[in-house]
Short mmCIF file of C-alpha atoms in Angstrom, two decimals:
data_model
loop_
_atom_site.label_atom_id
_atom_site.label_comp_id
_atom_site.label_asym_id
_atom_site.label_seq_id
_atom_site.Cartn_x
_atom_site.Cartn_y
_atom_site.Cartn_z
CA UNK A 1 -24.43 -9.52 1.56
CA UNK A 2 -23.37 -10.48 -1.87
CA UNK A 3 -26.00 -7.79 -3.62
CA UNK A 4 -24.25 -4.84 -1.34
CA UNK A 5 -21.00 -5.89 -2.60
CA UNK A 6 -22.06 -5.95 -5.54
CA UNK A 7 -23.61 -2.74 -5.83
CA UNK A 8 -20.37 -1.83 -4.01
CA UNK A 9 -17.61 -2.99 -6.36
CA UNK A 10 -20.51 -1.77 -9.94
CA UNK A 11 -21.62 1.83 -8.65
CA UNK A 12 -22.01 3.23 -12.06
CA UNK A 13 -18.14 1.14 -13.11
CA UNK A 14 -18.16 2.37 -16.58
CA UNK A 15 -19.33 5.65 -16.54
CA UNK A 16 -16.43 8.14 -16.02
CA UNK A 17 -15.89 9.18 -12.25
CA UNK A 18 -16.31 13.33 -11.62
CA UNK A 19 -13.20 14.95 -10.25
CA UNK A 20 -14.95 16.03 -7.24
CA UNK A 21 -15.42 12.89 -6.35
CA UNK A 22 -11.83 11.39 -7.34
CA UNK A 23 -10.76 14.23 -4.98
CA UNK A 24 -12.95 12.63 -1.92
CA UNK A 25 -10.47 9.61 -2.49
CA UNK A 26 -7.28 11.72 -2.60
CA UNK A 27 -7.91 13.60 0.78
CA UNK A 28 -8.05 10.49 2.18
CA UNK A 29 -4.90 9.06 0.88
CA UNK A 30 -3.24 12.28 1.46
CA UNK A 31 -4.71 12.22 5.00
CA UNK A 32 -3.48 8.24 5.57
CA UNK A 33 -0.19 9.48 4.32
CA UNK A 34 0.09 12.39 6.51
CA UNK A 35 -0.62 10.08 9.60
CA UNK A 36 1.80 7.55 8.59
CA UNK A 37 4.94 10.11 8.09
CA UNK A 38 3.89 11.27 11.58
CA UNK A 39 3.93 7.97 13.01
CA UNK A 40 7.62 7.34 11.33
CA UNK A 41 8.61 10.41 13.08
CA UNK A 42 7.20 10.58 16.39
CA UNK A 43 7.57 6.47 17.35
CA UNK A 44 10.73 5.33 18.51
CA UNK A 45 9.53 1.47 18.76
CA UNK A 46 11.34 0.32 15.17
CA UNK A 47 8.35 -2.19 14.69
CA UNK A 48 5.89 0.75 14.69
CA UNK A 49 8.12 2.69 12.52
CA UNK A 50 8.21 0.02 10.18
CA UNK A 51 4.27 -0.37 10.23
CA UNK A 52 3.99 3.29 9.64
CA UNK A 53 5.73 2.79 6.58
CA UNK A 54 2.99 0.15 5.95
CA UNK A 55 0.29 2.46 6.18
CA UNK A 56 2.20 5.05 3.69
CA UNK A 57 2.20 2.28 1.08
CA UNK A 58 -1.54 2.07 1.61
CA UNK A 59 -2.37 5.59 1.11
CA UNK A 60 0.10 5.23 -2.36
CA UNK A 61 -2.12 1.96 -3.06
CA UNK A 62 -5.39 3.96 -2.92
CA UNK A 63 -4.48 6.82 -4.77
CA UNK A 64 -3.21 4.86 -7.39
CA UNK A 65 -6.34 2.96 -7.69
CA UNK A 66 -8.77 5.97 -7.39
CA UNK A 67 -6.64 7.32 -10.50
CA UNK A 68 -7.17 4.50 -12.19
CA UNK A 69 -10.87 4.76 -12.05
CA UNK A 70 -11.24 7.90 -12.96
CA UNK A 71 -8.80 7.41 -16.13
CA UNK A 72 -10.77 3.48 -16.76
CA UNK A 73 -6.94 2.62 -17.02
CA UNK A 74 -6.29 -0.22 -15.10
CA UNK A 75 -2.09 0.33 -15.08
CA UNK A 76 -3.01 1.41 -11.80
CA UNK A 77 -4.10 -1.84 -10.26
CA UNK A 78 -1.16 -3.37 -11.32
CA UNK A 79 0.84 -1.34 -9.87
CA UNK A 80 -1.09 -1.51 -6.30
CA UNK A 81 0.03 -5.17 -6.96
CA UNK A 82 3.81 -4.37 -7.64
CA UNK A 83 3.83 -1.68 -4.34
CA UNK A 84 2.02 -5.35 -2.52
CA UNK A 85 5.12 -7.12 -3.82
CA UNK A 86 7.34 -4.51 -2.52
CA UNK A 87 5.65 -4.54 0.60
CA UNK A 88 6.14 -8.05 1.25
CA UNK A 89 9.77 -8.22 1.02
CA UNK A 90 10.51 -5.19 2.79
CA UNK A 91 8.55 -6.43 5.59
CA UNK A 92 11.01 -9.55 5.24
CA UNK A 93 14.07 -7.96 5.10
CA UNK A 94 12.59 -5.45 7.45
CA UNK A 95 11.78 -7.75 10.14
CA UNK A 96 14.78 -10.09 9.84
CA UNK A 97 16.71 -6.75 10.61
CA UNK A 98 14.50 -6.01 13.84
CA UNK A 99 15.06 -9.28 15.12
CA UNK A 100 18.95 -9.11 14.70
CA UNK A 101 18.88 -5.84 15.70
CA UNK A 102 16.89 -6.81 19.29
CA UNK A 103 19.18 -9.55 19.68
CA UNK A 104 22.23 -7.13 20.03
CA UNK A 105 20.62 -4.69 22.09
CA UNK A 106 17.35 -6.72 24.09
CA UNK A 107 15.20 -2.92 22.80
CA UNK A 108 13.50 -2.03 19.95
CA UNK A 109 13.97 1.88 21.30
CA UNK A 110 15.37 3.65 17.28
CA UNK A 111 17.57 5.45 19.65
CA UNK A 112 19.70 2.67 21.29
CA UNK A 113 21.33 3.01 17.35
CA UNK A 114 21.90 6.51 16.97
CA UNK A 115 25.64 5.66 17.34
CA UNK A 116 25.92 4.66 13.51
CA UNK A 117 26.56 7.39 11.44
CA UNK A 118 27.18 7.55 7.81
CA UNK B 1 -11.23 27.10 -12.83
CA UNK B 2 -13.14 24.79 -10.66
CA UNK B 3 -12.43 24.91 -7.02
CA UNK B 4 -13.71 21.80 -5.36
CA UNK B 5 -12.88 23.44 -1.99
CA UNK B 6 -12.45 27.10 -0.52
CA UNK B 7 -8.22 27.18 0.45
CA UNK B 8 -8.90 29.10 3.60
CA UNK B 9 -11.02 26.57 4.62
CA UNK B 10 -8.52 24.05 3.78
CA UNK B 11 -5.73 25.49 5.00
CA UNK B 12 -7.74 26.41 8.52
CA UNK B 13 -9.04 22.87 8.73
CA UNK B 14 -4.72 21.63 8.21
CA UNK B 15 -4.05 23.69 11.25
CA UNK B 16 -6.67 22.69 13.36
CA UNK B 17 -6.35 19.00 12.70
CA UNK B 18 -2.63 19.51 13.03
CA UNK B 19 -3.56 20.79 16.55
CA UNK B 20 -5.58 17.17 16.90
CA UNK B 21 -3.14 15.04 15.96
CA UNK B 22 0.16 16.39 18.04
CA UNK B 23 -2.96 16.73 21.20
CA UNK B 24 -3.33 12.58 20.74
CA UNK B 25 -0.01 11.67 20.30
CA UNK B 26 1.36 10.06 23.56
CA UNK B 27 3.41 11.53 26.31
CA UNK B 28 4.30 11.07 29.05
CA UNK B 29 1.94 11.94 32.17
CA UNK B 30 -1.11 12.93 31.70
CA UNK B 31 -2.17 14.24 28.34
CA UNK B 32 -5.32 15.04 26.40
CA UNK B 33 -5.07 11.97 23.93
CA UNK B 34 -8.73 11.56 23.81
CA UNK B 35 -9.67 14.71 23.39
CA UNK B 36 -6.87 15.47 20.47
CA UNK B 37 -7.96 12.27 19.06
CA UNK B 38 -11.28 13.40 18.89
CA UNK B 39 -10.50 16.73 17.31
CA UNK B 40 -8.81 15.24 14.97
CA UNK B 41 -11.48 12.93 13.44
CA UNK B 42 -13.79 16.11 13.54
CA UNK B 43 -11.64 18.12 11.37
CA UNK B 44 -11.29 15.20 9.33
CA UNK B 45 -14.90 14.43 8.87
CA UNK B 46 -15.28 18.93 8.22
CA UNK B 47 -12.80 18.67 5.49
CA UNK B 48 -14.10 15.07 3.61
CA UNK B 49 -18.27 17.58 4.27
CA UNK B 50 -16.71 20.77 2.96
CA UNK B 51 -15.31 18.82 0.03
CA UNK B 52 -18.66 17.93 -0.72
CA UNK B 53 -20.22 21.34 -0.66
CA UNK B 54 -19.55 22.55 -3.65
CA UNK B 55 -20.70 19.78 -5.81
CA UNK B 56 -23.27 17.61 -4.10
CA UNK B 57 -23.98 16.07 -7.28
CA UNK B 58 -20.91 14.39 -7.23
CA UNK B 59 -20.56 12.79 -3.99
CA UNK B 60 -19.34 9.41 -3.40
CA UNK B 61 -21.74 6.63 -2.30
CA UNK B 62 -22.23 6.43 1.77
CA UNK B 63 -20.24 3.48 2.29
CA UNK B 64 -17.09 6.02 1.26
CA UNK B 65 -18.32 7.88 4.64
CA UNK B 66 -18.06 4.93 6.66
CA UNK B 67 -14.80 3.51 5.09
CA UNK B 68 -13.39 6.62 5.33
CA UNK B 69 -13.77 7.46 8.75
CA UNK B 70 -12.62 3.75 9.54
CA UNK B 71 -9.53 3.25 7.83
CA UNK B 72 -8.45 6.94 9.46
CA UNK B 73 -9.70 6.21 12.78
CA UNK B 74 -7.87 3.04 13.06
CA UNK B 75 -4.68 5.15 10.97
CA UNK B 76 -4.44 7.57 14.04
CA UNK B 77 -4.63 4.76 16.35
CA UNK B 78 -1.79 2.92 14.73
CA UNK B 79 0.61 5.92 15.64
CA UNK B 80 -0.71 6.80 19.16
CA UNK B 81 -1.62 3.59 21.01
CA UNK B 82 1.40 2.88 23.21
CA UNK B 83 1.17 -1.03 22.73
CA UNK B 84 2.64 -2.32 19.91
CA UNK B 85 0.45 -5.62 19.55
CA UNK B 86 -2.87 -2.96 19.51
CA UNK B 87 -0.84 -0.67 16.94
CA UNK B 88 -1.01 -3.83 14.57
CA UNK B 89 -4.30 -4.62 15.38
CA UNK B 90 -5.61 -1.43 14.28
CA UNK B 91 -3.23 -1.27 11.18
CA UNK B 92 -5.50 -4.19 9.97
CA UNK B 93 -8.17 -2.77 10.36
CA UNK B 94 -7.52 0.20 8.22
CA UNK B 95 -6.20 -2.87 5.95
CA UNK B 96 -9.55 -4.14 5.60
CA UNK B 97 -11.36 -0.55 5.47
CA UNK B 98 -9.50 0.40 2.43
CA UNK B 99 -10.08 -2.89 0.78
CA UNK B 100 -13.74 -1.18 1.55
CA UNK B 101 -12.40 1.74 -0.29
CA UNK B 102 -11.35 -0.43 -3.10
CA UNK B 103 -14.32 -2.25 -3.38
CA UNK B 104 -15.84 1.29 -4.30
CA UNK B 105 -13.22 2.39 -6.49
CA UNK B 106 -14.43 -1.19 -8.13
CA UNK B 107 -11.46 -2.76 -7.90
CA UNK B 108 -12.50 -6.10 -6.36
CA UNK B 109 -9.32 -7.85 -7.05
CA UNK B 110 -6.89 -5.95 -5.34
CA UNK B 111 -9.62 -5.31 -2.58
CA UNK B 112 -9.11 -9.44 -1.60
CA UNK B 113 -5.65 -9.03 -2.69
CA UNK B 114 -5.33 -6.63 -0.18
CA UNK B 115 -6.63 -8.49 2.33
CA UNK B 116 -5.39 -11.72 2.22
CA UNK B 117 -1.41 -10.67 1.49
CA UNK B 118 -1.82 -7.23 3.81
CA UNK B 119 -4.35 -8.48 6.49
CA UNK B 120 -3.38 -12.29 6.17
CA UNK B 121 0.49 -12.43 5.68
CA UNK B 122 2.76 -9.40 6.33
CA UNK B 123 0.32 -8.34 9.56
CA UNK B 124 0.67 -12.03 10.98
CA UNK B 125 4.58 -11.77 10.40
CA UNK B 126 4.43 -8.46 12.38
CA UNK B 127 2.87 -9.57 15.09
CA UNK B 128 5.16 -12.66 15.50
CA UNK B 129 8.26 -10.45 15.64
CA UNK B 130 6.11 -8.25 18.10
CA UNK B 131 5.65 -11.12 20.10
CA UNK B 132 8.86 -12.25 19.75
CA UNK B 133 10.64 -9.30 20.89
CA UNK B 134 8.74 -8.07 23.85
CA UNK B 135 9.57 -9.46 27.41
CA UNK B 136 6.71 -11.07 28.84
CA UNK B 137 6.26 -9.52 32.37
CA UNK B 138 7.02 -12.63 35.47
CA UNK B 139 4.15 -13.87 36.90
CA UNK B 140 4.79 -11.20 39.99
CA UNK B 141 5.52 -8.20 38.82
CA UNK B 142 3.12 -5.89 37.04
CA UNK B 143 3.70 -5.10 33.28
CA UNK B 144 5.47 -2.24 32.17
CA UNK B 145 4.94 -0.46 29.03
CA UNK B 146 8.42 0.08 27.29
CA UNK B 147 9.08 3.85 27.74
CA UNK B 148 10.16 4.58 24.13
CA UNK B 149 6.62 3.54 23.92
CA UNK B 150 4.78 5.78 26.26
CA UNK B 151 6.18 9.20 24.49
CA UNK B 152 6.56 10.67 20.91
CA UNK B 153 9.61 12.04 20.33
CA UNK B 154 9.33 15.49 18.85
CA UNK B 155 5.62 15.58 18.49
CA UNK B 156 5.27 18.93 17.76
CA UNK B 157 7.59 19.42 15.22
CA UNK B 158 6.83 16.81 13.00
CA UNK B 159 3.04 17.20 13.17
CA UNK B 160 3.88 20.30 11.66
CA UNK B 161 6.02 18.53 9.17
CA UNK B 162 3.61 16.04 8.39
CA UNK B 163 0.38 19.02 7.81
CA UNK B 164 2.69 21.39 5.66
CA UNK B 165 2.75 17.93 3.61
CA UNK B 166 -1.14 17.78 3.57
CA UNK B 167 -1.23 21.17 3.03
CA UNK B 168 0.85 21.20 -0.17
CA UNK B 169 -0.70 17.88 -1.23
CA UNK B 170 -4.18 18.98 -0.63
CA UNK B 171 -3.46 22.37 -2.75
CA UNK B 172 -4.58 20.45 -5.61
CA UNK B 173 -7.71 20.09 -4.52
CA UNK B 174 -8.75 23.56 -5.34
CA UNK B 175 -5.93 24.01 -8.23
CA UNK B 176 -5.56 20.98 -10.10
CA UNK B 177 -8.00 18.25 -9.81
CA UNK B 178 -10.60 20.61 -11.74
CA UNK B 179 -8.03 20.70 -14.60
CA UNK B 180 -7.49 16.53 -14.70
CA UNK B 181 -8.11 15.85 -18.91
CA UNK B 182 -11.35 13.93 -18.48
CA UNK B 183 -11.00 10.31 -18.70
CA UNK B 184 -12.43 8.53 -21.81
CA UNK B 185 -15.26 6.21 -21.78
CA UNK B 186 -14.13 2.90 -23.44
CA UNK B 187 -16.10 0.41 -23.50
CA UNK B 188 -15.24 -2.05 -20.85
CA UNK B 189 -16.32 -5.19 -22.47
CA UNK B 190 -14.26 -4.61 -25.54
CA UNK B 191 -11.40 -6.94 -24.04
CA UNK B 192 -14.06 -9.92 -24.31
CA UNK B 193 -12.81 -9.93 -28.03
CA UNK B 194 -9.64 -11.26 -27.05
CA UNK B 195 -11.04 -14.30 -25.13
CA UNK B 196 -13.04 -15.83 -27.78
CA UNK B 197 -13.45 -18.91 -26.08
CA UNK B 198 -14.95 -17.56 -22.87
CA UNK B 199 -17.43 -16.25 -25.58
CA UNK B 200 -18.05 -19.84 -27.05
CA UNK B 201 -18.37 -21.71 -24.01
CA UNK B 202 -20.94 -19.27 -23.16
CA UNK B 203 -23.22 -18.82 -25.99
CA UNK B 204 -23.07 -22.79 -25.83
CA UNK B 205 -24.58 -22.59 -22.47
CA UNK B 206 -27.13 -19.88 -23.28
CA UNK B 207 -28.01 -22.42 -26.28
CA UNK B 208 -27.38 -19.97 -28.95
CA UNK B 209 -24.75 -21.83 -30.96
CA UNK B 210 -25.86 -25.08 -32.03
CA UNK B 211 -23.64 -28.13 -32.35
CA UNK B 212 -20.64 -28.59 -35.19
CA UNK B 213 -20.59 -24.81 -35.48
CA UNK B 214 -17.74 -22.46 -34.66
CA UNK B 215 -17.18 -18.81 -33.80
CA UNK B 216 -15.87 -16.44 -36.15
CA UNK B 217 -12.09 -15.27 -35.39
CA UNK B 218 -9.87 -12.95 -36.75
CA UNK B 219 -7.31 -14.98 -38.71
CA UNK B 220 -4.14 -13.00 -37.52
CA UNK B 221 -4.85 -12.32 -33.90
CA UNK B 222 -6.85 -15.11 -32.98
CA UNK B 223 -9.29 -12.61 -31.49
CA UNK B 224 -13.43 -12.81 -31.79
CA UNK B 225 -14.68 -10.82 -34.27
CA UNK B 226 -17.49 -8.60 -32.64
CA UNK B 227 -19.64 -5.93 -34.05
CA UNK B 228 -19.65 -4.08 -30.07
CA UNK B 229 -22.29 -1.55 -31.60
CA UNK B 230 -24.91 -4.36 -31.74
CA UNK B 231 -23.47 -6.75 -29.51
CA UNK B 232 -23.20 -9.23 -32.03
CA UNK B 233 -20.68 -12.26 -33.40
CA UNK B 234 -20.72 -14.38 -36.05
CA UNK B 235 -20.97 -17.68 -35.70
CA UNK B 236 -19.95 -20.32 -38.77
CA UNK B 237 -21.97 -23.81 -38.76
CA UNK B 238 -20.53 -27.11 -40.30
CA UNK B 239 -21.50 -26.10 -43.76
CA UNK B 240 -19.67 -22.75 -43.87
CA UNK B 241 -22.67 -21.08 -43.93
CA UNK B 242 -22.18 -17.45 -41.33
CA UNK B 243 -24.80 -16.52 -38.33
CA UNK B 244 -24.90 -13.51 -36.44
CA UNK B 245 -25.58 -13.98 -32.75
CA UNK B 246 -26.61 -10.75 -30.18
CA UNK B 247 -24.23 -11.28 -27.06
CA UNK B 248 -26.00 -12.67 -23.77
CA UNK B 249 -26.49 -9.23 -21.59
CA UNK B 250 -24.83 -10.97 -18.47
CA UNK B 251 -21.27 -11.70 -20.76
CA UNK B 252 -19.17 -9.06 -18.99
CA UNK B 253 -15.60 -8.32 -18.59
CA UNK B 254 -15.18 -8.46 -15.00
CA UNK B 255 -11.85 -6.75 -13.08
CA UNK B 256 -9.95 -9.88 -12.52
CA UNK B 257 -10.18 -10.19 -16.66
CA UNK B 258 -8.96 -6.70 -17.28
CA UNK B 259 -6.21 -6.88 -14.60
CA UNK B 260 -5.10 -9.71 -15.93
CA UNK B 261 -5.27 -8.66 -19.56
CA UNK B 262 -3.31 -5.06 -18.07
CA UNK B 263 -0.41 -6.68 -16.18
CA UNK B 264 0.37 -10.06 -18.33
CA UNK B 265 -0.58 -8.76 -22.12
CA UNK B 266 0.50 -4.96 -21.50
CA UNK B 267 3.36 -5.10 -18.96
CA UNK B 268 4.62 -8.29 -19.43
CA UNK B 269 7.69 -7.51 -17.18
CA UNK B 270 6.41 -6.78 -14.06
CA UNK B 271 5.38 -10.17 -12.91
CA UNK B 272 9.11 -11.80 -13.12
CA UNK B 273 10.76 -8.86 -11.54
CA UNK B 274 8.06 -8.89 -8.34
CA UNK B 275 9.20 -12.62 -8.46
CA UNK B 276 12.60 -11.89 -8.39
CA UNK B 277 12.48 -9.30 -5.74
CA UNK B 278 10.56 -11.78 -3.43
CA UNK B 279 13.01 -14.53 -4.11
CA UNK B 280 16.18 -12.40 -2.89
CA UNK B 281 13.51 -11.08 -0.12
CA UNK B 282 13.81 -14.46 0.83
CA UNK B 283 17.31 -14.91 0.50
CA UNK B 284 18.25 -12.02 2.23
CA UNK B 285 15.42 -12.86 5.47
CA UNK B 286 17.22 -16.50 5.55
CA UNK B 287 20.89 -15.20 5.67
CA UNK B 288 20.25 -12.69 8.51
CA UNK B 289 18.41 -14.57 10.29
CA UNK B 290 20.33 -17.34 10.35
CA UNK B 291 23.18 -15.21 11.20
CA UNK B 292 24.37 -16.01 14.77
CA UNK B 293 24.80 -12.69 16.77
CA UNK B 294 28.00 -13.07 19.24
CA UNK B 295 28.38 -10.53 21.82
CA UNK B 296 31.99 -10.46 23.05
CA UNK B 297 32.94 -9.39 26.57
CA UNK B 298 33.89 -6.29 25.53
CA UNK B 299 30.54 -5.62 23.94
CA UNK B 300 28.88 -6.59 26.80
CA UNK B 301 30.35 -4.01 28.60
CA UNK B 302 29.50 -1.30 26.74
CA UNK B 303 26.15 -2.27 26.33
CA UNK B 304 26.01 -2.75 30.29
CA UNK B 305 27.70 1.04 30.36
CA UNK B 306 25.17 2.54 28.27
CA UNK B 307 22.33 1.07 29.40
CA UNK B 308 23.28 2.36 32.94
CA UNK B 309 24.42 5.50 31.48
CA UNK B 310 22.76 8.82 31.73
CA UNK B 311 20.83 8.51 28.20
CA UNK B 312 18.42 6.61 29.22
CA UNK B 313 16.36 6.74 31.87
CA UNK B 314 16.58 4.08 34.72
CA UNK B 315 12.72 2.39 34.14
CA UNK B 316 13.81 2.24 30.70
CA UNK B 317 13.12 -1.39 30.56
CA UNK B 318 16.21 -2.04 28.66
CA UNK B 319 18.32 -3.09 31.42
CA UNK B 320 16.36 -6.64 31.86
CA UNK B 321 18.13 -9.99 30.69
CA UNK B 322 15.40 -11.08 28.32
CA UNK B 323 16.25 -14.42 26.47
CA UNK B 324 15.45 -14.61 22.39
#
């Protein structure tokens, strides 16, 4: 278990990454992206919308980090870490807001709100 | 220029999975969610092969496959299973199939990172207010899936939103990746310098630097002085007398060392202002929740108005007293 993860996490580390390969990674972000905006749009459950956002953040998170390999510049780890950060307190505020907001209404339908207007 | 994959091809394989996706999104009735799911994953699994095609030297180690086709899988599941407590459930695992993808990528840090605060803590907070905010069916009656639940609203039309996205996103596949400056090859273990007592303590252990003696350091920086072209340091014994050492093969900088070194030496900012952010995070999660929520008569008839009203339908599910 330990020598797969290790060959995992060291599969050829500090030789430089071909761009055919760094664009594997982006199709999938791109792809995980893709899915989440759909989610945001299509679900009316504000939870879900919320977790869609999640799953956007994720597919930032591993493009950042596949760039980061292939440029050996590890500014983009640290920023995965900042985007967690962010992540954690908009889940927070975002789920403080979903509670209030269920308490008004007893629904979590995005609709039951389409009253407010800018 | 290098084109990593044909844009017909591309561009066919965006419609078709476009097709997929708004096929497994849910309605209402019966619809094809299987079978759209399905198409989708194939189309997905076509585009990651014909990425591959055109330079099968290149390709990314299996366990990218298997990742891959996880962390999408349970992506797609996320937006089309109708119960929100399985939604979550399936978000973590695409959590824990791109920590996969991490791993890969070798970054091991944020791969646990990424599990523990994703996986552990937000997912678990998610499923509480989940929990919290779904009315448990009464021991009689049979539950009800919320209706806002059972269909997508608009699917069509954003799917196509959402894969006119991919398909500008993905038009770098065949245009611009090929023309990414290549990266330069540092060497990794050239941060070791800066940590000259990790160095000590282990040429001590190896038995390489006898008692009474000390390493050589730069005066100004404090840093090791290390010849990286042999792999050598210095090392000065009691009597002032210099010794060059060869570095132990198995001293390597490992990720946690250079993320470390990247977000505390180089951007020396960023930790205080996450902490900040959390803190009013915090703040702000207390005050509102704390916040009482008092609906007046008045209120109460509006709400009773509209939820009778001819928005929403009458199995909406809304119209139940729940207690939170």
């Amino acid at each position: 278990m330990i020598q797969v993860l290790q060959t995992l996490a060291q599969s050829g580390f500090p030789d430089r990454m071909h761009a055919a390969t760094l664009s594997h990674f982006l199709l999938v972000s791109a792809l995980m992206f893709v899915i989440g905006l759909i989610g945001f749009l299509t679900r009316r459950n504000l939870i879900i919308m919320f977790l869609c956002t999640e799953l956007m953040f994720q597919a930032a998170g591993i493009a950042l980090v596949a760039f980061g390999r292939y440029h050996l510049d590890f500014s983009g780890q640290t920023f995965v870490i900042f985007v967690l950060t962010v992540a954690a307190a908009e889940a927070a505020m975002a789920l403080a807001l979903v509670v209030l907001l269920f308490r008004r209404r007893e629904s979590l339908n995005a609709e039951e709100w389409k009253e407010l207007r800018g | 220029m290098e084109q990593i994959i044909n844009p017909y091809i591309l561009y066919g394989l965006c419609v078709l999975g476009a097709a997929g996706v708004c096929l497994a999104l849910p309605r209402k009735g019966l619809s094809p969610q299987l079978f759209g799911g399905l198409l989708a994953g194939a189309v997905g699994g076509l585009a990651i092969l014909f990425l591959g095609l055109k330079n099968p030297e290149h390709l990314p180690n299996i366990y990218f496959y298997i990742f891959s086709v996880v962390a999408l899988g349970g992506a797609l599941r996320v937006i089309t299973h109708p119960r929100p407590v399985y939604a979550a459930l399936y978000f973590v695992l695409t959590v824990i199939a791109s920590a996969g993808l991490f791993l890969i990528l070798s970054a091991e840090f944020m791969a646990f990172a990424l599990v523990i605060v994703y996986a552990g803590a937000i997912l678990i907070t998610y499923l509480f207010v989940i929990m919290l905010a779904t009315q448990s069916p009464q021991e009689d009656e049979v539950e009800v899936l919320m209706e806002y639940d059972i269909a997508a609203r608009e699917p069509f039309a954003s799917t196509v939103v959402g894969f006119l996205l991919l398909a500008v996103l993905t038009t770098m596949m065949f245009k611009g990746v090929g023309e990414l400056p290549a990266p330069q090859v540092k060497d990794p273990d050239a941060i070791l310098a800066a940590m000259p007592r990790r160095i000590e303590s282990t040429l001590r252990e190896e038995g390489l630097m006898p008692k009474g003696s000390t390493l050589k350091v730069d005066a100004q920086t404090g840093d090791a002085v290390v010849d990286w072209k042999h792999r050598t340091v210095t090392t000065i014994d009691g009597g002032g007398a210099p010794t060059v050492v060869s570095l132990p093969d198995d001293l390597k900088a490992t990720n946690a060392d250079h993320l470390g070194f990247n977000l505390l030496r180089d951007h020396p900012g960023t930790i205080e202002i996450a902490g900040v952010i959390l803190l009013m995070a915090m703040l702000g999660a207390v005050v509102l929740s704390r916040k009482q929520v008092q609906i007046d008569e008045e209120a109460k008839m509006r709400q009773a108005h509209t939820l009778s009203g001819a928005s929403f339908g009458p199995d909406s599910g809304t119209s139940k007293g729940g207690s939170l």
